[in-house]
Amino acid sequence: MWGRAAWRRCPRGLRRGREALLVLVALLALVGLLSVLRTHRGARAAEPGLPRTPRSGRRDPVLPRPPVPEDALGARGEAVRLQLEGEELKLQEESVRLHQINTYLSDRISLHRRLPERWNPLCKEKKYDYDLLPTTSVVIAFYNEAWSTLLRTVYSVLETSPDILLEEVILVDDYSDREHLKERLAEELSGLPKVRLIRANKREGLVRARLLGASMAKGHVLTFLDCHCECHEGWLEPLLQRIHEEESAVVCPVIDVIDWNTFEYMGNSGEPQIGGFDWRLVFTWHVVPPRERVRMRSPIDVIRSPTMAGGLFAVSKKYFEYLGSYDTGMEVWGGENLEFSFRIWQCGGTLEIHPCSHVGHVFPKQAPYSRRKALANSVRAAEVWMDEYKELYYHRNPHARVEPYGDVTERRQLRAKLQCKDFKWFLETVYPELHVPEDRPGFFGMLQNKGLKGYCFDYNPPSEQDLTGHQVILYQCHGMGQNQFFEYTSQNEIRYNTRQPEACVAVEAETDALVVHLCEERAPEDQKFILQEDGALFHVQSGKCIQAERTAAGDGFVPLLRDCTSSDHQKWFFKERVS
Ligand SMILES: [Mn+2]
């Protein structure tokens, strides 16, 4: 699902200053102090079986939902398409340019709209002992978010969360400069119960903005939400119930898509997908594997997930601190979700998705800001958690090797202190579905031609969900890995395995062109090639060799099957780097 893979979060990061460090140190000290002070309160919820008195407060939502007329725009989460022209149309287009979300439409949809019921009907029958469940602080960081998407998030939390469970909503403004987020926002929020607004004094980036919010939180559980969400009925109880049962569980809601253009809520009650990653360390979504279905006792049991998307999750505050909260060496959003996922699993926790907890999230049209700095985050994750498997990542992203990623000494010390398991354990136990490349020396990297100098195998599928079926071409070798990365395996496959699922070079019957198909458990005959000692690439099934040739149209070069000769245009070799 491209929309979900393109998952982005709101605030951006800026460069970290010495000042920020000082603030952080002070905050961490405060966190430590607060957690000591709170130990007494925390102890009660952790001991089931003791008699306890019902808490004061109500099981009803913090705020009742005001009635919204049935015929109001998008009143039940349905798609809205405004018929606009002239000035109005311009304003709508402008809002999309600015936010990558149609905020012009959002401003015309009620902040209190209802969502259609899109959970498994069994969820409705679940009973909770509200007096036993821990309380939560909902932390929402934002940077220059549009008014209506932000406010709808806040109202949605207040109008769906039981009063007895919601300690507070903490909004963290990561130094926004838009006018509507200044006085006007403070004023609007001051009229709402349980809502606190915290302002950063400078741009912190989302990781540190969230930590700022977490450090002030009074609830037992931290629930992080993105700043353009809408909560489905009953979203909170399952998360808190699970953490009540198992303090080391980090639990994500099902993230339902809200369309960036029509604001249609596209949740569905079917089985949710779980998180994975590919060897570029890009987050991916997958169907629940059979082994996990066997483990689950019912369709509404939690689903274990190797990784999380990052924006939405609940975690015991104590356990979050034990795990080392966030890696504050990360400046921007991106890659931190994989780092946290590895850390949770390798250090003894579990990462789960609860099928009964649904939260809608507006996935923007495209990332509203550059992803460049997220590279350092991925490198930090690889350096601290992946052991020798980090090489598989570097092979596919050679430029990551030279990316400055700061100091990870403390994070490695944390790993040692918590006696975390190694990455091999993670791959074998938590994510056995992920194919681990062999990357034998001399058999991966750019697949370069000898006769046509400087040209390499190149495969550029039009999009992530349209990965197979296209032709392999030859293009000038660029040494950046990615779409020019291939691996020759001991199964005689030429794998295009920077992405998930893994793809393999194949020859379609009756043609002489090379295309890319999904790899299979055992390499099918049309995917078998023998890389001979003299550099010839022999296709076993057809008995022909791969040759570099100019295309019929004359506008480029392609590898084609031809009768074997001794031509240098039929000689190939792997190279890791350009120079
Ligand atoms: Mn977002």
Coordinates of C-alpha atoms and ligand atoms in Angstrom, one line a residue:
M1 CA 0.0 0.0 0.0
W2 CA 1.8 3.0 -1.3
G3 CA -0.3 5.5 0.7
R4 CA 0.7 3.8 3.9
A5 CA 4.3 3.3 3.0
A6 CA 4.5 7.0 2.3
W7 CA 3.7 7.5 5.9
R8 CA 5.1 10.8 7.2
R9 CA 4.8 12.7 10.4
C10 CA 4.2 16.3 11.1
P11 CA 7.0 18.3 12.6
R12 CA 10.4 18.6 11.0
G13 CA 13.7 18.6 12.7
L14 CA 16.3 21.3 12.7
R15 CA 19.9 21.3 13.6
R16 CA 20.7 20.4 17.2
G17 CA 22.3 23.0 19.3
R18 CA 24.2 22.9 22.5
E19 CA 21.2 24.7 24.0
A20 CA 18.9 21.8 23.1
L21 CA 21.3 19.4 24.9
L22 CA 21.1 21.5 28.1
V23 CA 17.3 21.6 28.0
L24 CA 17.2 17.9 27.4
V25 CA 19.5 17.1 30.3
A26 CA 17.3 19.2 32.5
L27 CA 14.3 17.5 31.2
L28 CA 15.7 14.0 31.7
A29 CA 16.5 14.9 35.3
L30 CA 13.0 16.1 35.7
V31 CA 11.7 12.9 34.2
G32 CA 13.8 10.9 36.7
L33 CA 12.5 12.9 39.6
L34 CA 8.9 12.6 38.5
S35 CA 9.1 8.9 38.0
V36 CA 10.5 8.4 41.5
L37 CA 7.7 10.5 42.9
R38 CA 5.2 8.5 40.9
T39 CA 6.4 5.0 41.8
H40 CA 3.9 4.8 44.7
R41 CA 0.9 5.6 42.5
G42 CA 2.2 3.3 39.8
A43 CA 2.5 0.3 42.1
R44 CA -1.3 0.0 42.6
A45 CA -2.2 -0.6 39.0
A46 CA 0.5 -3.2 38.7
E47 CA -0.9 -5.5 41.3
P48 CA -4.1 -7.2 40.1
G49 CA -6.1 -9.0 42.6
L50 CA -5.9 -6.5 45.4
P51 CA -9.2 -4.9 46.4
R52 CA -9.5 -1.4 45.0
T53 CA -12.0 1.4 45.1
P54 CA -13.5 2.6 41.9
R55 CA -11.8 5.7 40.7
S56 CA -13.7 8.9 40.5
G57 CA -14.5 10.1 37.0
R58 CA -16.7 8.7 34.3
R59 CA -16.6 6.0 31.8
D60 CA -18.2 8.3 29.3
P61 CA -16.0 10.2 27.0
V62 CA -14.4 13.4 28.4
L63 CA -16.6 15.4 26.1
P64 CA -20.0 14.5 24.6
R65 CA -20.0 14.7 20.8
P66 CA -22.2 17.6 19.7
P67 CA -24.8 16.6 17.1
V68 CA -23.7 17.0 13.5
P69 CA -26.5 17.2 10.9
E70 CA -26.7 14.0 8.8
D71 CA -26.3 16.1 5.6
A72 CA -23.2 18.0 6.7
L73 CA -20.1 17.5 4.6
G74 CA -18.4 14.2 5.3
A75 CA -20.6 13.8 8.5
R76 CA -20.1 10.1 8.6
G77 CA -16.6 9.8 7.1
E78 CA -17.8 9.6 3.5
A79 CA -15.9 11.1 0.6
V80 CA -16.5 14.8 -0.2
R81 CA -15.7 16.4 -3.6
L82 CA -16.5 20.1 -3.7
Q83 CA -17.6 21.5 -7.0
L84 CA -15.5 24.6 -7.1
E85 CA -14.4 27.2 -9.6
G86 CA -12.5 30.4 -9.8
E87 CA -11.1 31.9 -6.6
E88 CA -12.4 29.0 -4.4
L89 CA -10.8 26.4 -6.6
K90 CA -7.5 28.3 -6.4
L91 CA -7.7 28.4 -2.6
Q92 CA -8.3 24.7 -2.4
E93 CA -5.3 24.0 -4.7
E94 CA -3.2 26.4 -2.6
S95 CA -4.1 24.5 0.6
V96 CA -2.9 21.2 -1.0
R97 CA 0.3 22.8 -2.1
L98 CA 0.9 24.1 1.4
H99 CA 0.0 21.0 3.5
Q100 CA -0.1 18.2 1.0
I101 CA -3.6 17.7 2.5
N102 CA -6.8 19.3 1.2
T103 CA -7.2 21.5 4.3
Y104 CA -9.6 23.8 2.4
L105 CA -12.1 20.9 2.5
S106 CA -11.0 19.9 6.0
D107 CA -12.0 23.4 7.2
R108 CA -15.5 22.8 5.9
I109 CA -16.0 19.4 7.6
S110 CA -17.2 19.3 11.2
L111 CA -14.6 19.0 13.9
H112 CA -17.0 16.6 15.6
R113 CA -18.0 14.3 12.8
R114 CA -18.6 10.6 13.5
L115 CA -16.8 7.8 11.8
P116 CA -18.5 4.7 10.5
E117 CA -18.0 1.6 12.6
R118 CA -15.0 -0.2 11.0
W119 CA -13.8 -2.6 13.6
N120 CA -14.3 -6.3 13.9
P121 CA -17.9 -6.8 15.3
L122 CA -16.4 -9.0 18.1
C123 CA -14.6 -5.9 19.4
K124 CA -17.9 -4.4 20.5
E125 CA -18.5 -7.3 22.8
K126 CA -15.2 -6.9 24.7
K127 CA -15.7 -5.9 28.3
Y128 CA -13.2 -3.9 30.3
D129 CA -12.7 -3.4 33.9
Y130 CA -12.3 0.3 33.8
D131 CA -11.1 0.5 37.4
L132 CA -8.2 -1.7 36.7
L133 CA -7.0 -0.1 33.5
P134 CA -4.0 2.4 33.7
T135 CA -4.6 6.0 32.8
T136 CA -2.9 7.6 29.8
S137 CA -1.5 10.9 28.6
V138 CA -2.0 11.4 24.9
V139 CA 1.0 13.2 23.4
I140 CA 0.5 15.0 20.1
A141 CA 3.4 16.9 18.6
F142 CA 2.9 19.3 15.7
Y143 CA 4.7 21.7 13.5
N144 CA 2.7 24.3 11.4
E145 CA -0.3 22.0 11.2
A146 CA -3.5 23.2 9.7
W147 CA -6.1 24.4 12.2
S148 CA -8.9 22.0 11.4
T149 CA -6.9 18.8 11.1
L150 CA -5.2 19.6 14.5
L151 CA -8.4 20.5 16.3
R152 CA -10.3 17.6 14.8
T153 CA -7.6 15.3 16.3
V154 CA -8.0 16.9 19.7
Y155 CA -11.8 16.8 19.7
S156 CA -11.7 13.3 18.4
V157 CA -9.6 12.2 21.4
L158 CA -11.8 14.0 23.9
E159 CA -15.0 12.7 22.4
T160 CA -13.9 9.0 22.2
S161 CA -11.7 8.5 25.3
P162 CA -13.4 7.5 28.6
D163 CA -12.9 10.2 31.2
I164 CA -11.7 7.7 33.7
L165 CA -8.8 6.6 31.5
L166 CA -7.7 9.9 30.0
E167 CA -5.3 11.8 32.3
E168 CA -4.7 14.5 29.8
V169 CA -3.9 15.5 26.2
I170 CA -0.5 17.1 25.8
L171 CA 0.0 19.2 22.7
V172 CA 3.6 20.0 21.9
D173 CA 4.1 22.9 19.5
D174 CA 7.5 22.3 17.9
Y175 CA 8.1 26.0 17.3
S176 CA 5.5 26.6 14.6
D177 CA 5.4 30.0 13.0
R178 CA 1.9 30.1 11.5
E179 CA -0.4 32.7 13.0
H180 CA -3.4 30.5 13.8
L181 CA -1.2 28.3 16.1
K182 CA -0.3 31.2 18.4
E183 CA -2.9 33.1 20.5
R184 CA -5.9 31.7 18.7
L185 CA -4.9 28.1 19.4
A186 CA -4.0 28.8 23.1
E187 CA -7.4 30.4 23.5
E188 CA -9.3 27.6 21.9
L189 CA -7.6 25.0 23.9
S190 CA -8.0 26.8 27.2
G191 CA -11.7 26.1 27.0
L192 CA -11.1 22.3 26.8
P193 CA -10.8 20.0 29.8
K194 CA -7.6 18.0 30.3
V195 CA -5.8 19.7 27.4
R196 CA -2.3 21.2 27.9
L197 CA -0.3 23.1 25.4
I198 CA 3.5 23.1 25.6
R199 CA 5.6 25.2 23.3
A200 CA 9.2 24.4 22.4
N201 CA 11.5 27.5 22.5
K202 CA 13.2 26.4 19.2
R203 CA 12.8 23.8 16.6
E204 CA 13.5 20.4 18.2
G205 CA 12.4 17.9 15.6
L206 CA 9.6 15.5 16.3
V207 CA 11.6 13.0 18.4
R208 CA 12.6 15.6 21.0
A209 CA 9.2 17.4 20.8
R210 CA 7.6 14.1 21.7
L211 CA 10.0 13.6 24.6
L212 CA 9.3 17.1 25.8
G213 CA 5.6 16.1 26.0
A214 CA 6.4 12.7 27.6
S215 CA 8.5 14.3 30.3
M216 CA 5.4 16.3 31.5
A217 CA 3.0 13.4 31.3
K218 CA 1.2 12.3 34.4
G219 CA -0.6 9.2 33.0
H220 CA 0.8 5.7 33.5
V221 CA 0.7 5.1 29.8
L222 CA 2.0 7.3 27.0
T223 CA -0.1 7.3 23.9
F224 CA 1.5 9.0 21.0
L225 CA -0.7 10.3 18.2
D226 CA 0.0 12.2 15.0
C227 CA -1.5 15.6 14.6
H228 CA -4.0 14.8 11.8
C229 CA -5.9 11.8 13.2
E230 CA -9.4 10.8 14.1
C231 CA -10.0 8.1 16.7
H232 CA -12.6 5.4 16.1
E233 CA -15.0 4.5 18.8
G234 CA -13.4 2.3 21.5
W235 CA -9.8 2.9 20.3
L236 CA -8.3 3.5 23.7
E237 CA -9.4 0.6 25.9
P238 CA -7.7 -2.2 24.0
L239 CA -4.4 -0.4 24.1
L240 CA -4.6 0.2 27.8
Q241 CA -5.9 -3.3 28.5
R242 CA -3.0 -4.9 26.8
I243 CA -0.4 -2.8 28.7
H244 CA -2.3 -3.6 31.9
E245 CA -1.8 -7.3 31.1
E246 CA 1.8 -7.0 30.0
E247 CA 3.8 -3.9 30.9
S248 CA 6.5 -4.6 28.3
A249 CA 4.0 -4.6 25.4
V250 CA 4.2 -1.7 23.1
V251 CA 0.8 -1.5 21.3
C252 CA -0.2 0.2 18.1
P253 CA -3.7 0.8 16.9
V254 CA -4.7 -0.2 13.4
I255 CA -3.9 2.8 11.2
D256 CA -6.9 3.5 8.9
V257 CA -6.4 5.8 5.9
I258 CA -8.2 9.1 5.7
D259 CA -7.9 10.3 2.1
W260 CA -5.9 13.5 1.8
N261 CA -8.2 14.9 -0.8
T262 CA -11.8 13.8 0.0
F263 CA -11.4 13.1 3.8
E264 CA -13.0 9.8 3.3
Y265 CA -12.4 7.5 6.2
M266 CA -11.3 4.2 4.6
G267 CA -11.1 2.0 7.7
N268 CA -12.1 -1.6 7.3
S269 CA -12.9 -4.4 9.8
G270 CA -10.7 -7.0 8.1
E271 CA -7.4 -8.3 9.3
P272 CA -4.9 -5.4 9.6
Q273 CA -1.4 -5.6 8.1
I274 CA 1.8 -5.7 10.1
G275 CA 5.0 -3.8 9.7
G276 CA 8.3 -5.0 8.2
F277 CA 11.2 -3.5 6.4
D278 CA 13.5 -4.0 3.4
W279 CA 17.3 -4.0 3.3
R280 CA 17.3 -0.3 2.4
L281 CA 15.7 0.0 5.9
V282 CA 12.5 1.3 4.4
F283 CA 9.3 0.4 6.4
T284 CA 6.9 -2.0 4.6
W285 CA 3.4 -3.4 5.2
H286 CA 2.7 -7.2 5.1
V287 CA -0.2 -9.5 5.6
V288 CA -0.2 -11.5 8.8
P289 CA 2.0 -14.6 8.3
P290 CA 0.5 -18.1 9.0
R291 CA 2.7 -18.7 12.0
E292 CA 1.2 -15.6 13.7
R293 CA -2.3 -16.7 12.9
V294 CA -1.6 -20.0 14.6
R295 CA -0.4 -18.1 17.7
M296 CA -3.4 -15.8 17.9
R297 CA -6.3 -17.3 19.9
S298 CA -9.0 -15.2 18.1
P299 CA -9.3 -12.7 15.3
I300 CA -9.3 -9.9 17.9
D301 CA -6.2 -11.1 19.7
V302 CA -3.2 -8.8 19.4
I303 CA -1.0 -9.3 16.4
R304 CA 2.8 -9.3 16.8
S305 CA 4.5 -7.0 14.4
P306 CA 8.3 -6.9 13.6
T307 CA 8.2 -3.1 13.2
M308 CA 5.9 -0.2 13.7
A309 CA 5.0 2.7 11.3
G310 CA 6.0 5.1 14.1
G311 CA 3.4 7.8 14.5
L312 CA 0.8 6.0 16.7
F313 CA 1.5 3.8 19.7
A314 CA 1.0 3.3 23.4
V315 CA 3.6 2.3 25.9
S316 CA 3.9 2.2 29.6
K317 CA 5.7 5.3 30.7
K318 CA 7.9 3.3 33.0
Y319 CA 8.8 0.8 30.3
F320 CA 9.5 3.6 27.8
E321 CA 12.0 5.1 30.2
Y322 CA 13.5 1.7 30.9
L323 CA 14.0 1.1 27.2
G324 CA 15.8 4.4 26.8
S325 CA 12.8 6.3 25.3
Y326 CA 13.9 7.8 22.0
D327 CA 17.4 8.1 20.5
T328 CA 17.8 11.8 20.9
G329 CA 20.7 11.7 18.5
M330 CA 18.0 11.5 15.8
E331 CA 17.2 14.9 14.4
V332 CA 14.2 14.3 12.2
W333 CA 11.4 11.8 11.8
G334 CA 12.2 8.8 9.6
G335 CA 14.1 5.7 10.6
E336 CA 13.4 6.2 14.3
N337 CA 10.5 3.8 14.0
L338 CA 12.7 0.9 12.9
E339 CA 15.3 1.8 15.6
F340 CA 12.6 1.7 18.3
S341 CA 11.1 -1.5 16.9
F342 CA 14.5 -3.3 16.9
R343 CA 15.1 -2.1 20.4
I344 CA 11.7 -3.2 21.7
W345 CA 12.1 -6.7 20.4
Q346 CA 15.8 -7.2 21.1
C347 CA 15.6 -5.9 24.6
G348 CA 12.8 -8.1 25.8
G349 CA 9.5 -6.3 24.9
T350 CA 6.9 -7.1 22.3
L351 CA 5.5 -4.9 19.6
E352 CA 1.9 -5.5 18.8
I353 CA -1.1 -4.2 16.8
H354 CA -4.5 -4.5 18.4
P355 CA -7.2 -5.2 15.9
C356 CA -9.8 -3.5 18.1
S357 CA -8.1 -0.2 18.3
H358 CA -8.6 1.8 15.1
V359 CA -7.3 5.4 14.5
G360 CA -7.7 7.2 11.2
H361 CA -4.7 9.1 9.9
V362 CA -4.5 11.5 7.0
F363 CA -1.7 10.3 4.8
P364 CA -0.5 13.3 2.9
K365 CA -0.3 13.5 -0.9
Q366 CA 3.5 13.4 -0.6
A367 CA 6.0 14.0 2.1
P368 CA 5.8 17.8 2.8
Y369 CA 9.5 18.0 3.5
S370 CA 12.8 16.4 2.6
R371 CA 13.7 13.0 3.8
R372 CA 17.4 13.5 3.4
K373 CA 18.3 13.8 7.1
A374 CA 16.4 10.6 7.9
L375 CA 19.4 8.8 6.4
A376 CA 21.5 9.4 9.5
N377 CA 18.7 7.9 11.6
S378 CA 18.8 4.7 9.6
V379 CA 22.6 4.5 10.0
R380 CA 22.3 5.0 13.7
A381 CA 19.7 2.1 13.8
A382 CA 22.0 -0.1 11.8
E383 CA 25.1 0.8 13.8
V384 CA 23.5 0.1 17.2
W385 CA 21.2 -2.8 16.5
M386 CA 22.0 -4.8 13.4
D387 CA 25.5 -6.2 14.1
E388 CA 27.1 -7.7 10.9
Y389 CA 23.7 -7.5 9.1
K390 CA 24.3 -3.8 8.7
E391 CA 26.6 -4.7 5.8
L392 CA 23.5 -5.9 3.8
Y393 CA 22.1 -2.4 4.3
Y394 CA 25.4 -0.6 3.3
H395 CA 25.7 -2.8 0.2
R396 CA 22.4 -1.5 -1.0
N397 CA 23.0 2.1 0.1
P398 CA 26.8 2.8 -0.4
H399 CA 26.3 6.5 0.4
A400 CA 25.1 5.6 3.9
R401 CA 28.6 4.6 4.7
V402 CA 29.8 8.2 4.5
E403 CA 26.8 9.8 6.2
P404 CA 27.8 11.5 9.4
Y405 CA 25.6 9.9 12.1
G406 CA 26.9 11.4 15.3
D407 CA 28.0 9.5 18.4
V408 CA 26.2 6.2 19.2
T409 CA 28.4 5.2 22.2
E410 CA 25.6 5.8 24.7
R411 CA 23.1 3.8 22.7
R412 CA 25.5 0.9 22.5
Q413 CA 26.0 1.1 26.2
L414 CA 22.2 1.0 26.7
R415 CA 22.1 -2.1 24.6
A416 CA 24.8 -3.7 26.7
K417 CA 23.1 -2.6 30.0
L418 CA 19.8 -4.0 29.0
Q419 CA 21.4 -7.2 27.8
C420 CA 19.6 -7.1 24.6
K421 CA 19.6 -10.0 22.1
D422 CA 21.4 -9.8 18.8
F423 CA 20.0 -9.0 15.4
K424 CA 20.3 -12.6 14.2
W425 CA 17.8 -13.6 17.0
F426 CA 15.5 -10.8 15.8
L427 CA 15.6 -12.0 12.2
E428 CA 15.1 -15.7 13.1
T429 CA 12.5 -15.3 15.8
V430 CA 10.6 -12.1 15.1
Y431 CA 10.9 -11.7 11.3
P432 CA 11.6 -15.1 9.7
E433 CA 9.7 -14.0 6.6
L434 CA 12.4 -11.6 5.6
H435 CA 14.8 -13.1 3.1
V436 CA 18.4 -12.6 4.2
P437 CA 20.6 -12.0 1.2
E438 CA 23.8 -14.0 0.9
D439 CA 25.9 -11.1 -0.6
R440 CA 28.8 -13.4 -1.4
P441 CA 32.0 -11.3 -2.1
G442 CA 32.2 -10.5 -5.8
F443 CA 28.6 -11.4 -6.5
F444 CA 26.7 -8.3 -5.6
G445 CA 26.6 -4.6 -6.5
M446 CA 26.5 -3.2 -10.0
L447 CA 26.3 -5.7 -12.8
Q448 CA 28.5 -4.1 -15.3
N449 CA 29.2 -4.9 -19.0
K450 CA 32.8 -5.3 -20.3
G451 CA 32.2 -4.2 -23.9
L452 CA 29.8 -1.4 -23.3
K453 CA 32.0 0.5 -20.9
G454 CA 30.4 2.2 -17.8
Y455 CA 26.9 0.6 -18.4
C456 CA 25.1 -1.4 -15.7
F457 CA 21.9 -3.5 -15.2
D458 CA 19.2 -1.0 -14.1
Y459 CA 15.7 -1.6 -13.1
N460 CA 13.3 1.2 -12.2
P461 CA 9.8 0.0 -11.5
P462 CA 7.2 2.8 -11.8
S463 CA 6.2 2.4 -8.1
E464 CA 6.6 0.3 -5.0
Q465 CA 3.4 -1.6 -5.6
D466 CA 4.2 -2.2 -9.3
L467 CA 7.5 -3.9 -8.7
T468 CA 7.4 -6.7 -11.3
G469 CA 6.8 -7.3 -15.0
H470 CA 9.0 -4.5 -16.4
Q471 CA 12.1 -4.8 -18.5
V472 CA 15.7 -4.6 -17.2
I473 CA 17.7 -1.9 -19.1
L474 CA 21.3 -0.8 -19.1
Y475 CA 22.2 2.6 -17.8
Q476 CA 25.3 4.5 -16.9
C477 CA 26.7 3.0 -13.6
H478 CA 26.0 5.4 -10.8
G479 CA 27.3 3.5 -7.7
M480 CA 24.4 4.5 -5.6
G481 CA 23.0 1.0 -5.1
Q482 CA 19.2 1.1 -5.1
N483 CA 17.9 0.5 -8.6
Q484 CA 21.3 -0.7 -9.9
F485 CA 21.8 -3.2 -7.1
F486 CA 21.7 -6.9 -8.0
E487 CA 22.9 -10.1 -6.3
Y488 CA 23.9 -13.3 -7.9
T489 CA 22.9 -16.1 -5.6
S490 CA 24.0 -19.7 -5.1
Q491 CA 20.6 -20.7 -6.5
N492 CA 21.8 -19.1 -9.8
E493 CA 19.4 -16.2 -9.6
I494 CA 20.1 -12.6 -10.4
R495 CA 18.1 -11.0 -7.6
Y496 CA 16.9 -7.4 -7.5
N497 CA 16.7 -7.4 -3.8
T498 CA 16.8 -3.9 -2.5
R499 CA 13.0 -4.0 -1.9
Q500 CA 10.4 -6.3 -0.5
P501 CA 9.2 -8.6 -1.8
E502 CA 12.3 -9.8 -3.5
A503 CA 12.4 -9.9 -7.2
C504 CA 14.5 -11.9 -9.7
V505 CA 15.6 -11.4 -13.3
A506 CA 13.7 -13.7 -15.7
V507 CA 13.2 -14.4 -19.4
E508 CA 9.6 -14.6 -20.6
A509 CA 9.0 -17.5 -23.0
E510 CA 9.4 -16.6 -26.7
T511 CA 11.1 -13.3 -26.0
D512 CA 14.8 -12.3 -25.7
A513 CA 14.3 -9.5 -23.2
L514 CA 15.0 -9.6 -19.5
V515 CA 12.2 -8.8 -17.2
V516 CA 11.7 -8.9 -13.4
H517 CA 9.4 -11.4 -11.6
L518 CA 9.0 -12.3 -8.0
C519 CA 11.6 -14.8 -6.7
E520 CA 10.3 -18.2 -5.7
E521 CA 11.3 -20.6 -3.0
R522 CA 13.1 -22.7 -5.6
A523 CA 14.4 -20.8 -8.6
P524 CA 12.2 -21.6 -11.6
E525 CA 14.0 -22.5 -14.9
D526 CA 13.4 -19.1 -16.6
Q527 CA 15.2 -17.4 -13.6
K528 CA 18.4 -19.5 -13.7
F529 CA 21.6 -18.0 -15.0
I530 CA 25.1 -19.2 -14.8
L531 CA 27.8 -16.6 -14.4
Q532 CA 30.8 -18.3 -16.0
E533 CA 34.4 -17.7 -15.1
D534 CA 35.0 -15.8 -18.3
G535 CA 32.1 -13.4 -17.4
A536 CA 29.5 -14.9 -19.7
L537 CA 26.0 -14.9 -18.3
F538 CA 24.4 -18.1 -19.6
H539 CA 20.6 -18.5 -19.5
V540 CA 20.2 -22.3 -18.9
Q541 CA 16.6 -22.7 -20.2
S542 CA 17.2 -21.0 -23.6
G543 CA 20.9 -22.0 -23.9
K544 CA 21.7 -18.3 -24.8
C545 CA 23.9 -15.6 -23.4
I546 CA 23.1 -12.1 -22.2
Q547 CA 24.4 -9.4 -24.5
A548 CA 24.5 -5.6 -24.2
E549 CA 22.8 -3.9 -27.2
R550 CA 21.4 -0.7 -28.4
T551 CA 17.6 -0.6 -28.3
A552 CA 15.7 -0.9 -31.6
A553 CA 14.6 2.7 -31.2
G554 CA 18.3 3.7 -30.7
D555 CA 17.5 5.7 -27.6
G556 CA 19.3 3.5 -25.0
F557 CA 20.8 0.2 -24.2
V558 CA 19.3 -3.1 -23.0
P559 CA 20.5 -6.6 -22.1
L560 CA 19.1 -9.2 -24.5
L561 CA 19.4 -13.0 -25.0
R562 CA 21.6 -13.9 -28.0
D563 CA 23.5 -16.9 -29.3
C564 CA 26.7 -17.2 -27.2
T565 CA 29.9 -15.7 -28.8
S566 CA 33.2 -14.5 -27.3
S567 CA 32.2 -10.8 -27.6
D568 CA 33.0 -8.5 -24.8
H569 CA 29.4 -7.3 -25.0
Q570 CA 28.6 -10.7 -23.6
K571 CA 30.9 -10.4 -20.6
W572 CA 29.7 -9.1 -17.2
F573 CA 31.2 -8.5 -13.8
F574 CA 30.0 -7.3 -10.4
K575 CA 31.4 -4.1 -8.9
E576 CA 30.5 -2.6 -5.5
R577 CA 31.6 0.9 -6.2
V578 CA 32.2 3.1 -9.2
S579 CA 35.8 4.0 -8.5
Ligands
MN1 MN 1.1 12.2 9.7

